Coordinates of C-alpha atoms and ligand atoms in Angstrom, one line a residue:
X1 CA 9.6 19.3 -23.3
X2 CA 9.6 19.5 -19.5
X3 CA 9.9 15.8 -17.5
X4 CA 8.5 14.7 -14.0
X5 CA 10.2 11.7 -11.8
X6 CA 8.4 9.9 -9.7
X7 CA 10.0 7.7 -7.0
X8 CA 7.9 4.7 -5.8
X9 CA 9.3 3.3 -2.2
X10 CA 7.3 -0.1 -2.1
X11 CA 7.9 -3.0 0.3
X12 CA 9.5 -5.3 -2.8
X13 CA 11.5 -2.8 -4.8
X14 CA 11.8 0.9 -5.3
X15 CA 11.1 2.2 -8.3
X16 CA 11.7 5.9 -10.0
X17 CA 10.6 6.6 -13.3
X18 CA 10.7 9.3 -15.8
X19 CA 7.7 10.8 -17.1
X20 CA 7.5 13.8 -19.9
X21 CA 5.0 16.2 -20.0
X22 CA 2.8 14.2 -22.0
X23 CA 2.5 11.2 -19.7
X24 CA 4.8 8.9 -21.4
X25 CA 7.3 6.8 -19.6
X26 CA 10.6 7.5 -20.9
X27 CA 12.5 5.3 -18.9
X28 CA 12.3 3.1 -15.1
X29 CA 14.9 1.6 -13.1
X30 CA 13.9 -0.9 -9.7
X31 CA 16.0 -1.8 -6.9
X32 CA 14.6 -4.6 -5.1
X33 CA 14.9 -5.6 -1.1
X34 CA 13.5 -8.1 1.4
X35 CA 11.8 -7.3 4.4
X36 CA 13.7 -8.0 7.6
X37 CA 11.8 -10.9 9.9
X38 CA 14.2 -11.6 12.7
X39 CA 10.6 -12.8 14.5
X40 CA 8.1 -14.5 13.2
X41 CA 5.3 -11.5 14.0
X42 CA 8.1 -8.6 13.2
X43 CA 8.4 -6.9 9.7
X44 CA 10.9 -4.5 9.7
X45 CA 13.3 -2.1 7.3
X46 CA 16.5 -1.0 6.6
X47 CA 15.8 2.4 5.5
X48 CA 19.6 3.4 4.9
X49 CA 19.1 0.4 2.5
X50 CA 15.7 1.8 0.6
X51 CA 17.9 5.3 0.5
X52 CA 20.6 3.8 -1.3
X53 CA 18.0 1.6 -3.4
X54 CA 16.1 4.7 -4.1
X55 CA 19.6 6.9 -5.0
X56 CA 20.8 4.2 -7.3
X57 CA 17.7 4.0 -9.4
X58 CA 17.5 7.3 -9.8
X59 CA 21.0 7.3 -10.7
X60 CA 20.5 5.1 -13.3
X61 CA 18.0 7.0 -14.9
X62 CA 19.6 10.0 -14.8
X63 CA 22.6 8.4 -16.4
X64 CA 20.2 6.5 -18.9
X65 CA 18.5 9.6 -19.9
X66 CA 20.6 12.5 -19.1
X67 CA 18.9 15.4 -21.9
X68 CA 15.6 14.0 -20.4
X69 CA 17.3 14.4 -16.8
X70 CA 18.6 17.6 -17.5
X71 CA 15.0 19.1 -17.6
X72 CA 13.4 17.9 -15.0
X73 CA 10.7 19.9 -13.4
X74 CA 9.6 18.4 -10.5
X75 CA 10.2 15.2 -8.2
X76 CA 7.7 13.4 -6.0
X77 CA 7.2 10.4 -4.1
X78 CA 4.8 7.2 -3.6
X79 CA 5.1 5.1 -0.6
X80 CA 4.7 1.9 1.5
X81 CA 2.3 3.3 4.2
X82 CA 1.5 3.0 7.7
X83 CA 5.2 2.1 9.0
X84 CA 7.4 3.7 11.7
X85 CA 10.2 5.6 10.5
X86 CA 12.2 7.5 13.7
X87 CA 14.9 9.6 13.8
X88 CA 17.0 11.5 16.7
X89 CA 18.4 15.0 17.0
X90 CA 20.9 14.9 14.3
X91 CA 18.9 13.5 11.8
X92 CA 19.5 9.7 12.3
X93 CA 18.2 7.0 11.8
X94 CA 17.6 5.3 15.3
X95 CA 16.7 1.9 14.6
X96 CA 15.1 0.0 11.2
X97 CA 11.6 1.1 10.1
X98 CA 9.2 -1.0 11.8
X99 CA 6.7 -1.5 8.3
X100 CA 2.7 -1.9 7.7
X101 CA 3.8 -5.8 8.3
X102 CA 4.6 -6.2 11.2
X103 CA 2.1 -8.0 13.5
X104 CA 3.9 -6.9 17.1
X105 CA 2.0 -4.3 18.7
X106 CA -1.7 -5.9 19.7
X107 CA -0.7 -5.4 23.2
X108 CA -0.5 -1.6 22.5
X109 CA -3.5 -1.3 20.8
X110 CA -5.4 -2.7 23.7
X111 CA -3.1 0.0 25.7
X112 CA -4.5 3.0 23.6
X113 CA -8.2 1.8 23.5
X114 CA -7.8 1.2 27.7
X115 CA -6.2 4.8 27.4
X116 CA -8.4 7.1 25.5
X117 CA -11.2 5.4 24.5
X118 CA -12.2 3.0 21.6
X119 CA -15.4 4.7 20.6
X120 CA -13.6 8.1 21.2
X121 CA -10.6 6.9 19.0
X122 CA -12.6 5.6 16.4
X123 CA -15.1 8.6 15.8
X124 CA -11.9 10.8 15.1
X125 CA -9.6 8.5 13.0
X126 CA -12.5 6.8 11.4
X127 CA -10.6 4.2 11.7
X128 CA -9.6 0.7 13.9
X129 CA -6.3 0.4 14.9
X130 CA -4.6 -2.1 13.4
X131 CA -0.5 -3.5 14.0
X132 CA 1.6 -2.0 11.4
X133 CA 0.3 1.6 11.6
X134 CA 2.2 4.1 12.8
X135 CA 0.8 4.7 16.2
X136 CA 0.8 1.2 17.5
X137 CA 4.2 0.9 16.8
X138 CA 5.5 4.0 18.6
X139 CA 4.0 2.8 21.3
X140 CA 5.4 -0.1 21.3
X141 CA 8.8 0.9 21.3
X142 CA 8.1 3.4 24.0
X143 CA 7.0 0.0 26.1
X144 CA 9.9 -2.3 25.2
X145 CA 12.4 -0.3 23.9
X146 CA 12.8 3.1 26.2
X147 CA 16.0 4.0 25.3
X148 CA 15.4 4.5 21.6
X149 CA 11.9 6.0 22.3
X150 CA 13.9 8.5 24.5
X151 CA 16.2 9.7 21.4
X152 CA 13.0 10.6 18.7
X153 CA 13.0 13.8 17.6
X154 CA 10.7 13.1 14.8
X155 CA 8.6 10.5 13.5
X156 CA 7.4 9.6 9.4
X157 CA 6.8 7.2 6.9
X158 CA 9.1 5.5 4.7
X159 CA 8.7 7.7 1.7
X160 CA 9.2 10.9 3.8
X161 CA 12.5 9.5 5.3
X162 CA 13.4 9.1 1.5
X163 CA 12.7 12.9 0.7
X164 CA 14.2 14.1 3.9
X165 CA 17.5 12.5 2.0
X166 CA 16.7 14.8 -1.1
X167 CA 15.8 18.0 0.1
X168 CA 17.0 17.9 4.4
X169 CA 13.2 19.2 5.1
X170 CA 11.1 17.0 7.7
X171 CA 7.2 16.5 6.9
X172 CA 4.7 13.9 5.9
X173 CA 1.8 14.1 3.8
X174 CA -2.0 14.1 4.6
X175 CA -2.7 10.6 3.2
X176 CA 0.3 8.6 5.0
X177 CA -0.2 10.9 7.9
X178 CA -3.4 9.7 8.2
X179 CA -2.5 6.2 7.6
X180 CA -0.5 6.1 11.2
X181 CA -3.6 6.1 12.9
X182 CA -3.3 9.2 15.2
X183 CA -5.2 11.6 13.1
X184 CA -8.5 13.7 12.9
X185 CA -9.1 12.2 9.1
X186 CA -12.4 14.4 8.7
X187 CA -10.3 18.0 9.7
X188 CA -6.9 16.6 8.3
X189 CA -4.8 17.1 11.2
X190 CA -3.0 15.0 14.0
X191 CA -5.6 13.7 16.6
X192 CA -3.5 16.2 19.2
X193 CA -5.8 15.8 22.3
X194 CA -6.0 11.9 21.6
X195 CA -1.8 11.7 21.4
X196 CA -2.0 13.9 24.3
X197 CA -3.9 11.6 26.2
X198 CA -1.2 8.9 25.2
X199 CA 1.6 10.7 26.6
X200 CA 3.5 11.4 23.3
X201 CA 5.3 14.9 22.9
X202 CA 3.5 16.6 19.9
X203 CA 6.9 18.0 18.4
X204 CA 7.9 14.6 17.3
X205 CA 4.9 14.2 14.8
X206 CA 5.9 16.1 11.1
X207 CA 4.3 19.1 9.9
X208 CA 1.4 18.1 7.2
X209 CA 0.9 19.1 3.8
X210 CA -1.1 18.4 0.5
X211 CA 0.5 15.7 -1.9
X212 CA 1.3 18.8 -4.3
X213 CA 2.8 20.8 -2.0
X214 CA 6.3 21.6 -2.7
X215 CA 8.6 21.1 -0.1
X216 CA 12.0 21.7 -0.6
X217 CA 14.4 21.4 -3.7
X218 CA 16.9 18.7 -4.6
X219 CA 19.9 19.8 -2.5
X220 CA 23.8 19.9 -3.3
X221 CA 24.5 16.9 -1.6
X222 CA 21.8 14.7 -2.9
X223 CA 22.6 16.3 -6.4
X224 CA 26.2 14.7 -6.0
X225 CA 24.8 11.4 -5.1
X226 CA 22.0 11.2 -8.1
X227 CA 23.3 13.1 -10.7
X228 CA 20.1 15.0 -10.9
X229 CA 20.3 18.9 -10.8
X230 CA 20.4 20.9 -7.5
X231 CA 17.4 23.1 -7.0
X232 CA 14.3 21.0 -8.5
X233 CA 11.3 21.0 -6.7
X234 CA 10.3 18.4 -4.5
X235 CA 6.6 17.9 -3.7
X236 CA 5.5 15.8 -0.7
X237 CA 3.7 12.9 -2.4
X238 CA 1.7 9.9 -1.1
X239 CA 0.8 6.6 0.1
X240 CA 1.0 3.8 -2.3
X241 CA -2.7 3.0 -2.4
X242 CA -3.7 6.8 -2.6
X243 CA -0.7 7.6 -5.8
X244 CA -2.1 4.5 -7.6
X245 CA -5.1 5.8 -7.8
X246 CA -3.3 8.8 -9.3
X247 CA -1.9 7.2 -11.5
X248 CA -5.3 5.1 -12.9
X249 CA -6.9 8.7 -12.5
X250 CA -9.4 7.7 -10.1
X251 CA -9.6 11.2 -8.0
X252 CA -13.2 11.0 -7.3
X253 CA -16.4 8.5 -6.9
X254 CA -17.4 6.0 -9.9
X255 CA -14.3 3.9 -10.2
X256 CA -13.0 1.8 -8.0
X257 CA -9.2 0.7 -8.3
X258 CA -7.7 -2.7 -7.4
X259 CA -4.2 -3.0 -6.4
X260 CA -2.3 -6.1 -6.4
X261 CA 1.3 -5.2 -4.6
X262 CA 3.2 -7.3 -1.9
X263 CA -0.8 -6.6 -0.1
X264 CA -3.8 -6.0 -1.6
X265 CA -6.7 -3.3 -1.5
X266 CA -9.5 -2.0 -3.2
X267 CA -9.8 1.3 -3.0
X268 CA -12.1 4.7 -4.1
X269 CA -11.6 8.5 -3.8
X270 CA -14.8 10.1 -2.5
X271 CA -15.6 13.9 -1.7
X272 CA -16.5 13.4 1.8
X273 CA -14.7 11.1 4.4
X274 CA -16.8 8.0 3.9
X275 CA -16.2 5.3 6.8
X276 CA -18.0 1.6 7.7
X277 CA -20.0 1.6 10.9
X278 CA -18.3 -1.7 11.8
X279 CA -14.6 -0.1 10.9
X280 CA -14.0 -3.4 8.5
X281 CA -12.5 -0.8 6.0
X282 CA -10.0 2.0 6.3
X283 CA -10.9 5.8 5.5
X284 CA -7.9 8.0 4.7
X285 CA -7.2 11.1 3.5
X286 CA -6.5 11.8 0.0
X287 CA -4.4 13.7 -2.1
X288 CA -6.2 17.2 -1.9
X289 CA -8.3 19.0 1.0
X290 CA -11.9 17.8 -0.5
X291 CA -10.9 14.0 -0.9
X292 CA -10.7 11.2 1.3
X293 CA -9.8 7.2 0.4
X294 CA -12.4 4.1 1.9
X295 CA -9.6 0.9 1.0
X296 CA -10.1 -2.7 2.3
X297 CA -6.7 -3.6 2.8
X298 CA -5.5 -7.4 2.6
X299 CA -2.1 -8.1 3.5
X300 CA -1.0 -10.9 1.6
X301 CA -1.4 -10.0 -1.8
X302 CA 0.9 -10.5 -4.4
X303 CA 3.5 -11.6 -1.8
X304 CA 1.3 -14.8 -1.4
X305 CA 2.9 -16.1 -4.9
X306 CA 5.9 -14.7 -4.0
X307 CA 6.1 -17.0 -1.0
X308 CA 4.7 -20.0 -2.9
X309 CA 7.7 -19.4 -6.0
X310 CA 10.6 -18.9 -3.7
X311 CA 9.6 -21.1 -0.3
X312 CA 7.5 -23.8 -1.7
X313 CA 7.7 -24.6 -5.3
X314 CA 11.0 -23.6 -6.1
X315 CA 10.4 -21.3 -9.4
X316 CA 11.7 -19.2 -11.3
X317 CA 9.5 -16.6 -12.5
X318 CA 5.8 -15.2 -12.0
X319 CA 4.6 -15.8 -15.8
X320 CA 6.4 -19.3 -15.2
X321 CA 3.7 -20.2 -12.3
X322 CA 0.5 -18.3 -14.0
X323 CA 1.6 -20.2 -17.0
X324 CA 0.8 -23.6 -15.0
X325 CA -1.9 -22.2 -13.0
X326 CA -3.8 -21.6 -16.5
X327 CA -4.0 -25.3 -16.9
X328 CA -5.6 -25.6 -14.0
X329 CA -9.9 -25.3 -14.6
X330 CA -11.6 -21.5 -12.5
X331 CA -12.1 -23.1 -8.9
X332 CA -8.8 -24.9 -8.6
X333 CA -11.1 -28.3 -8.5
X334 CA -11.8 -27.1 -5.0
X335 CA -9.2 -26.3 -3.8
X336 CA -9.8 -23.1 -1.7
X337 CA -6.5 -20.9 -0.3
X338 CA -7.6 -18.6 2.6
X339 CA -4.5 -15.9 2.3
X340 CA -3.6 -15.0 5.5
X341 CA -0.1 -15.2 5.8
X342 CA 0.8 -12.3 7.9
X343 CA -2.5 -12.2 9.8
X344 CA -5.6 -10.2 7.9
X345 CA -6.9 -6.5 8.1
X346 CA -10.0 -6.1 6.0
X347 CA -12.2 -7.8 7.2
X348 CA -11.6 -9.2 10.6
X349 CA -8.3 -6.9 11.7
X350 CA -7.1 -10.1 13.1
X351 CA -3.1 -10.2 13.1
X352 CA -2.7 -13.8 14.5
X353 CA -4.9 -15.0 11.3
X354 CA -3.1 -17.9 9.7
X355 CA -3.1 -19.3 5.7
X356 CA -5.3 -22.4 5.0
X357 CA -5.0 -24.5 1.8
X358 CA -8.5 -25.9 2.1
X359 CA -9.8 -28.9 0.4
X360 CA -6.6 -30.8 -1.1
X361 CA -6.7 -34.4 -2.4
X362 CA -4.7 -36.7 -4.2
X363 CA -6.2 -35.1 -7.7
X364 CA -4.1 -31.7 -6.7
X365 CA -0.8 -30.6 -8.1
X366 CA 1.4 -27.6 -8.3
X367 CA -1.1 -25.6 -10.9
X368 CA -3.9 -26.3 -8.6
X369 CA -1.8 -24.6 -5.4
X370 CA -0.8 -21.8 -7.8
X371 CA -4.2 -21.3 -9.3
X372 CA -6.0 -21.6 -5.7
X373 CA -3.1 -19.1 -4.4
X374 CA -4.5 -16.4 -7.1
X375 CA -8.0 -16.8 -6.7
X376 CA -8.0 -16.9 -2.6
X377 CA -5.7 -13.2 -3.2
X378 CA -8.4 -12.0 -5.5
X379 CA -11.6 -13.3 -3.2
X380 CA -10.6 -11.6 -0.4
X381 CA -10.2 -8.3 -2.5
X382 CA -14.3 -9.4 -3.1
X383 CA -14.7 -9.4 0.5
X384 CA -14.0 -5.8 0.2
X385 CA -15.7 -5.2 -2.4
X386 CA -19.0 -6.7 -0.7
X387 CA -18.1 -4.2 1.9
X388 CA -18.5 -1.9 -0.7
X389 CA -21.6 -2.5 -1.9
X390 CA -22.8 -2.8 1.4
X391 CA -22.4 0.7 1.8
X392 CA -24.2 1.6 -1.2
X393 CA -21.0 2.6 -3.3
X394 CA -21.6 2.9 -6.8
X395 CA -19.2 1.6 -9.7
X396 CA -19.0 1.4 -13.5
X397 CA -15.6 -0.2 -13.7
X398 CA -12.6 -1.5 -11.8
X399 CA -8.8 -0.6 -12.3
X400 CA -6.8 -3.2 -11.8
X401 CA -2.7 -2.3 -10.9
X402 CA -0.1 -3.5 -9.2
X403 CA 2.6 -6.4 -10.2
X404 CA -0.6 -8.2 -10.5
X405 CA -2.1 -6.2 -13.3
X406 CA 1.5 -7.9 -15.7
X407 CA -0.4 -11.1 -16.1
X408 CA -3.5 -11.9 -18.0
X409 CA -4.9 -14.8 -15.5
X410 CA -4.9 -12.6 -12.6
X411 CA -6.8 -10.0 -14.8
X412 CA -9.3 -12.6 -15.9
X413 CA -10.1 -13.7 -12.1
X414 CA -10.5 -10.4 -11.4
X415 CA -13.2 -9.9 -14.1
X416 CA -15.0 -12.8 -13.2
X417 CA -14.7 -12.9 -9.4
X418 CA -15.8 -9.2 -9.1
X419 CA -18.0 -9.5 -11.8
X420 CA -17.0 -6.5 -13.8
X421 CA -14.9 -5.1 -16.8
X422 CA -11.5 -4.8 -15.9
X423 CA -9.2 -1.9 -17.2
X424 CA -5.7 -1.3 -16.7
X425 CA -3.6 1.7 -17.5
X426 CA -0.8 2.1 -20.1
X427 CA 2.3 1.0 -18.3
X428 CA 2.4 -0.9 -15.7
X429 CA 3.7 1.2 -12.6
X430 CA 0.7 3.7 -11.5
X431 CA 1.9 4.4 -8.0
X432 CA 5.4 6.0 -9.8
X433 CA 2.7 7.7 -12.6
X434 CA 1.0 9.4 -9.7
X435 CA 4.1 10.5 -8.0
X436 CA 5.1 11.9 -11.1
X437 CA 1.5 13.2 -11.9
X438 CA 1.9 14.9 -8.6
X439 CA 5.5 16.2 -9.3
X440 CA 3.6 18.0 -12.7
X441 CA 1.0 19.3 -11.1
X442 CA 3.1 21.1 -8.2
X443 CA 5.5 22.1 -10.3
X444 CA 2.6 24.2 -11.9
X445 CA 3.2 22.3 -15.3
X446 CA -1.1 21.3 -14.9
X447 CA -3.4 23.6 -13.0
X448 CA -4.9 20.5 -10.8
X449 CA -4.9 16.8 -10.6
X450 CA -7.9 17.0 -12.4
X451 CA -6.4 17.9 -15.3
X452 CA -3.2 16.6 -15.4
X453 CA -5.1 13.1 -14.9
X454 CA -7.3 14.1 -17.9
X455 CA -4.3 14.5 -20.2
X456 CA -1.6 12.4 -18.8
X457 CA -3.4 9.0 -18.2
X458 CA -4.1 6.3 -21.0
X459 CA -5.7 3.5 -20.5
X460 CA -5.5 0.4 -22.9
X461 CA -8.1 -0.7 -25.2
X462 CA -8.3 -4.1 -24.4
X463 CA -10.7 -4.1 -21.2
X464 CA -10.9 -7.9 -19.6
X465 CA -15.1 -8.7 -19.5
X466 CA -15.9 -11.8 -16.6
X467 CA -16.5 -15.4 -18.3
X468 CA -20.0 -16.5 -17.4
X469 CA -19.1 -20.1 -17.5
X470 CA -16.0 -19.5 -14.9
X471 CA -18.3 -17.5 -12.6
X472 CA -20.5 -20.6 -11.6
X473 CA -17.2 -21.9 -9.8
X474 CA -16.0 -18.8 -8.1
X475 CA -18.9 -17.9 -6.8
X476 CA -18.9 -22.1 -5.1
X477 CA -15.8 -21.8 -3.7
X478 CA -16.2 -17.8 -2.7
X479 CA -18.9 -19.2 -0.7
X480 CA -16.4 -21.7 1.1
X481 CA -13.9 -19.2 1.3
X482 CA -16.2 -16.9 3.2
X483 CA -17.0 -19.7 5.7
X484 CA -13.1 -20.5 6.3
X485 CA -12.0 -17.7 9.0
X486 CA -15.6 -18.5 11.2
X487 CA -14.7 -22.2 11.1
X488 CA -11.0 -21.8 12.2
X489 CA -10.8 -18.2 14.2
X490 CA -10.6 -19.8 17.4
X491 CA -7.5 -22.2 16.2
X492 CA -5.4 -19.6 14.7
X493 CA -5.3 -18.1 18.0
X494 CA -4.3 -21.3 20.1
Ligands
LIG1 N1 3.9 -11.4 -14.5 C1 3.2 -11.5 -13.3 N2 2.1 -12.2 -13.3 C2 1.4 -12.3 -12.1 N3 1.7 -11.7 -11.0 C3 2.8 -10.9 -11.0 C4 3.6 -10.8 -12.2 N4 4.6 -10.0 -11.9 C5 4.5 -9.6 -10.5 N5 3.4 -10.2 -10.0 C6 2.9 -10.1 -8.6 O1 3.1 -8.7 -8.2 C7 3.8 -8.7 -7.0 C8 4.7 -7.5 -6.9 O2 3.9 -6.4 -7.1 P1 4.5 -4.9 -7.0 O3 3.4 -3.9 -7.3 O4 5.7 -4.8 -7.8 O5 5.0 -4.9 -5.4 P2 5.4 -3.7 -4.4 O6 4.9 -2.4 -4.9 O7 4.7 -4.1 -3.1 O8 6.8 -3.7 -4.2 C9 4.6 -10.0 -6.9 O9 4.8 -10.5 -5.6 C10 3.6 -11.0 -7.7 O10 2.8 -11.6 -6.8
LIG2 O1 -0.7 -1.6 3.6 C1 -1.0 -0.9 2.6 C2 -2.3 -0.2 2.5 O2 -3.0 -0.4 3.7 C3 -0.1 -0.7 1.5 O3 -0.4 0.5 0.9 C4 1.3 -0.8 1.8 O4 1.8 0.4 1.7 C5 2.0 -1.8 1.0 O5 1.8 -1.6 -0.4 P1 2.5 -2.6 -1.5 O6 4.0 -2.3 -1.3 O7 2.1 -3.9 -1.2 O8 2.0 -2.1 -2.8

């Protein structure tokens, strides 16, 4: 039997798993990492460090599985998106990746709006510009730090910089290309006349392909690092959001997937690019020419728990903490956590937005905070959703993935809050399943996504159906959670 790997760079951990030709997982290995904050407002990345995270996991699966290994077909890549990855002449890095975190460049964005025009920008990205993406960060080094803007000879994304390692071929994909936020989304191309405009030289920005277009092949070098054999094929991949939805098989309308990461989204594939008037959402490119993405992104997801295990409770483990949240009642006894921690994008694209624990008494303990923490992550995945409906986007079921998808109480909010069945795939890594989805269908093993996704991804029987009794509190405290950002905009920003 022939065998895929997919490699999954995400802002936590990478992860690269083995898939056969059947869609079973054979085996995973994960490297985790931390994300770099020597400023409050600055998120930044090691990516020497993800390469050798990425080369040791795939290491270890080769060495794990090596008959498996040994007939491997085809490699491709998931990744963080929207970050800043920039290297000189030679091929080197120039300075750490600045990621989709990082809250520095509002300055800039006012710059390129001044420059060429908000309403012009928007009507060809489809899209606000938000800190973290691609664009506002290159021009924010070009402002503050001229003398590494001076050595880029090209730009990418994380996962690119990853597969440059692999195969020594520069290029991006249409789905994290578009995700930088200098891009004609509807004609899937760079925005050349708006970078023009912005004074950037058009060599440094990648050539683009499709997610299944092969690349390059493993080379000697990186075959001596990995253990893998020199000469597979290495297709371009994807953003995160777009290979999860791979990986659940959502690769047109009717299902909508929910992702619960280190961020957040909800997200759909559509045939045309489908945008909101009011640019709450982001519209993006998807993984082939006749698909685009509409996500409502929410940066503190998962990495909202995270922060309440390690920084404030002092725990140990996730099941530990949803283990205590259970015995706290739906609604938290009103307490009500707006998630902000790292400012918000969808809905109010607002990165000095702050975190709120609304509501506390004397009554609250640690399973209340834990239990409000969950449901303020999944509430403001429902204020995309609203968005959603708003645009007159039909559903039949949600997807739920992600590190957030391993626990049953986040499932059960999800099912109640969104008021919807929930599903979730076999395994629990769908952003490495639709790297290696990808990997099959380039390497010609599957004709299309369409039918590779038919054959290769199983969902589980059990499907999570909302509690009616629950949803009389959520929808209370949705309704204070909604009110939250109004009431407090003004101080976040003092
Ligand atoms: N057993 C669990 N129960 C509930 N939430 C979990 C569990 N395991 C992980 N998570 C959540 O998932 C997050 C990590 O998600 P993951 O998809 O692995 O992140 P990323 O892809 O961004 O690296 C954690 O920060 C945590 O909030
Ligand atoms: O920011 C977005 C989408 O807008 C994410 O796709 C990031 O790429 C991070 O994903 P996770 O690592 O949180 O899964």
């Amino acid at each position: 039997m022939n065998y895929f790997l997919g490699v999954d760079i995400g802002t936590s951990s990478v992860k690269s798993l083995l898939m056969d030709a059947k869609g079973h997982v054979v085996g995973s290995a994960q490297v985790g990492y931390d994300i770099i904050k020597s400023r409050p407002e600055y998120a930044e990345q090691d990516m020497e460090i993800l390469w050798e995270a990425s080369r040791q996991t795939i290491a270890d699966v080769v060495k794990k599985y090596p008959q498996e290994a040994a007939r491997i077909q085809g490699i491709s890549y998931s990744g963080q998106m929207h970050g800043l990855v920039m290297t000189d002449a030679q091929g080197r890095l120039i300075r750490n990746a600045i990621i989709w975190a990082d809250q520095r460049s509002e300055d800039e964005i006012h710059r390129i709006y001044d420059v060429v025009g908000e309403d012009s920008y928007r009507s060809v990205a489809l899209n606000s510009l938000s800190t973290g993406f691609l664009i506002s960060s290159l021009m924010w080094v070009k402002e503050h730090e001229p003398d590494n803007y001076e050595k880029i000879r090209h730009v990418m994304f994380p996962k690119d910089y990853i597969r440059f390692r692999m195969c020594g071929e520069y290029g991006t994909d249409m789905t994290d290309a578009s995700s930088g936020a200098i891009f004609d989304t509807k004609r899937r191309r760079w925005a050349w006349e708006l970078i023009d405009r912005l004074g950037i030289d058009r060599d440094i920005f990648p050539e683009c392909h499709e997610s299944c277009d092969v690349v390059g092949t493993v080379t000697k070098e990186c075959a001596e690092m990995t253990g893998l054999k020199p000469g597979i094929k290495i297709a371009c991949g994807g953003g995160d959001t777009l290979m999860q939805g791979v990986g659940n098989g959502i690769i047109g309308p009717g299902t909508l997937a929910a992702n619960i990461g280190t961020a957040c989204q909800i997200s759909g594939g559509f045939n045309e690019p489908l945008y909101d008037e009011k640019y709450r959402t982001n519209t993006f490119c998807h993984v082939k020419e006749d698909l685009w993405m509409l996500m409502g992104a929410h940066l503190s997801g998962g990495v909202a728990l995270k922060w309440l295990m390690n920084e404030i409770l002092y725990m140990d483990t996730f099941d530990e903490m949803t283990a205590m949240a259970a015995e706290a009642p739906a609604g938290s006894e009103g307490l009500v956590f707006l998630p902000y921690l790292s400012g918000e994008r969808t809905p109010y694209n607002d990165p000095g937005a702050k975190g709120i624990y609304f509501g506390m008494t004397l009554r609250h303990g640690r399973e209340h905070m834990i239990r409000s923490t969950m449901e303020g992550i999944v509430f403001g995945l429902r204020t995309s959703i609203e968005i959603f409906k708003g645009l007159g986007i039909e559903y039949s079921k949600i997807i739920a993935s992600g590190g957030g998808a391993r626990g049953r109480l986040f499932l059960e909010m999800q099912a109640d809050i969104f008021d919807c069945d929930i599903y979730t795939n076999v395994g629990n890594e769908q952003a490495g399943i639709g790297a290696a989805i990808t990997a099959a269908v380039a390497s010609g093993e599957y004709a299309d996504y369409e039918e590779a996704c038919a054959r290769l991804v199983h969902m589980k029987d059990t499907v999570v159906t909302p509690n009616r009794e629950n949803q009389k509190y959520y929808e209370e405290q949705f309704a204070v959670y909604r009110e939250l950002y109004g009431h407090n905009k003004d101080l976040f920003h003092m």
